[in-house]
């Protein structure tokens, strides 16, 4: 057989060739993309792809570690703020007690002032009488 005859035998007639649609539906596209993903997952990675994957993984791990450190710092700051808040509340309560005591003493002082001028006038008049 010649080369021409081999080509004719190997060439399929147009009716038997696979039909490839120009427009695919969205579900067909999703199915084909899912098939591609599965095939990519099943095929072994080349060394360059493996290195790139490991590099990305290292970057993600580093980012995760920095986020964990930041979270721990925030927890420590929250504890410190809680402690400060507790101290401030205690000090505020003490100030309120002091203010209440001051108001009581102020009312007592006012009551004494009402009483004392009468006593002062009497003692002043007695002193004046004694001095004369």
Coordinates of C-alpha atoms in Angstrom, one line a residue:
X1 CA 0.0 0.0 0.0
X2 CA 1.1 3.5 -0.7
X3 CA 1.1 6.4 1.6
X4 CA -2.0 7.8 -0.1
X5 CA -3.9 4.7 0.5
X6 CA -2.9 4.7 4.2
X7 CA -4.1 8.3 4.5
X8 CA -7.4 7.4 2.9
X9 CA -8.0 4.5 5.3
X10 CA -7.0 6.4 8.4
X11 CA -9.2 9.4 7.5
X12 CA -12.7 9.1 8.8
X13 CA -15.6 10.2 6.8
X14 CA -17.2 13.5 7.9
X15 CA -20.3 11.6 9.3
X16 CA -18.2 9.7 11.8
X17 CA -16.2 12.7 13.2
X18 CA -17.2 14.0 16.6
X19 CA -19.6 16.9 16.6
X20 CA -18.3 19.8 18.7
X21 CA -21.0 22.4 19.4
X22 CA -20.0 26.0 19.0
X23 CA -22.3 27.2 21.8
X24 CA -22.4 25.3 25.0
X25 CA -25.0 25.7 27.7
X26 CA -23.9 26.9 31.2
X27 CA -24.5 23.5 32.7
X28 CA -22.2 21.9 30.1
X29 CA -19.5 24.5 30.8
X30 CA -19.8 23.9 34.5
X31 CA -19.6 20.2 34.0
X32 CA -16.6 20.5 31.8
X33 CA -14.8 22.9 34.3
X34 CA -15.6 20.4 37.1
X35 CA -14.1 17.6 35.0
X36 CA -11.0 19.7 34.4
X37 CA -10.6 20.4 38.1
X38 CA -10.9 16.7 38.9
X39 CA -8.3 15.9 36.3
X40 CA -5.9 18.6 37.6
X41 CA -6.3 17.2 41.1
X42 CA -5.6 13.7 40.0
X43 CA -2.6 14.5 37.8
X44 CA 0.7 14.8 39.6
X45 CA 2.2 18.3 39.8
X46 CA 5.3 19.2 38.0
X47 CA 8.3 20.4 40.1
X48 CA 7.6 24.0 39.2
X49 CA 4.0 23.7 40.1
X50 CA 4.9 21.9 43.3
X51 CA 7.4 24.7 44.2
X52 CA 4.8 27.3 43.5
X53 CA 2.2 25.4 45.6
X54 CA 4.7 25.1 48.5
X55 CA 5.6 28.8 48.2
X56 CA 1.9 29.8 48.4
X57 CA 1.4 27.4 51.3
X58 CA 4.3 29.0 53.1
X59 CA 2.9 32.5 52.5
X60 CA -0.5 31.4 53.8
X61 CA 1.0 29.8 56.9
X62 CA 3.1 33.0 57.6
X63 CA -0.1 35.1 57.2
X64 CA -2.0 32.8 59.5
X65 CA 0.8 33.0 62.1
X66 CA 0.8 36.8 62.0
X67 CA -3.0 36.8 62.4
X68 CA -2.7 34.5 65.4
X69 CA -0.1 36.8 66.9
X70 CA -2.3 39.8 66.3
X71 CA -5.3 38.0 67.9
X72 CA -3.2 37.1 70.9
X73 CA -2.1 40.8 71.3
X74 CA -5.7 41.9 71.0
X75 CA -6.7 39.4 73.7
X76 CA -3.9 40.8 76.0
X77 CA -5.0 44.3 75.4
X78 CA -8.6 43.4 76.1
X79 CA -7.5 41.8 79.4
X80 CA -5.6 45.0 80.3
X81 CA -8.5 47.2 79.4
X82 CA -10.8 45.0 81.5
X83 CA -8.5 45.4 84.5
X84 CA -8.3 49.2 84.0
X85 CA -12.1 49.4 83.7
X86 CA -12.4 47.5 86.9
X87 CA -10.0 49.8 88.7
X88 CA -11.8 52.9 87.3
X89 CA -15.1 51.6 88.5
X90 CA -13.7 51.0 92.0
X91 CA -12.2 54.5 92.1
X92 CA -15.5 55.9 90.9
X93 CA -17.4 54.2 93.6
X94 CA -15.0 55.5 96.2
X95 CA -15.4 59.0 94.8
X96 CA -19.2 58.6 95.1
X97 CA -18.8 57.6 98.7
X98 CA -16.6 60.6 99.4
X99 CA -19.1 62.9 97.7
X100 CA -21.9 61.4 99.8
X101 CA -19.9 61.9 103.0
X102 CA -19.1 65.5 101.9
X103 CA -22.7 66.3 101.3
X104 CA -23.6 64.9 104.7
X105 CA -20.9 67.0 106.4
X106 CA -22.0 70.0 104.4
X107 CA -25.6 69.7 105.6
X108 CA -24.3 69.2 109.2
X109 CA -22.1 72.3 108.8
X110 CA -25.0 74.3 107.5
X111 CA -27.0 73.2 110.5
X112 CA -24.2 74.2 112.8
X113 CA -24.0 77.6 111.1
X114 CA -27.7 78.1 111.9
X115 CA -27.1 77.2 115.5
X116 CA -23.7 78.9 115.9
X117 CA -24.6 82.5 115.0
X118 CA -27.1 82.5 117.8
X119 CA -24.5 81.2 120.2
X120 CA -22.0 83.6 118.8
X121 CA -24.3 86.6 119.3
X122 CA -25.0 85.5 122.9
X123 CA -21.3 84.9 123.7
X124 CA -20.4 88.2 122.0
X125 CA -22.9 90.1 124.0
X126 CA -21.7 88.3 127.2
X127 CA -18.1 89.2 126.4
X128 CA -19.1 92.8 125.7
X129 CA -20.9 92.9 129.0
X130 CA -18.0 91.5 130.8
X131 CA -15.5 93.9 129.2
X132 CA -17.5 97.0 130.2

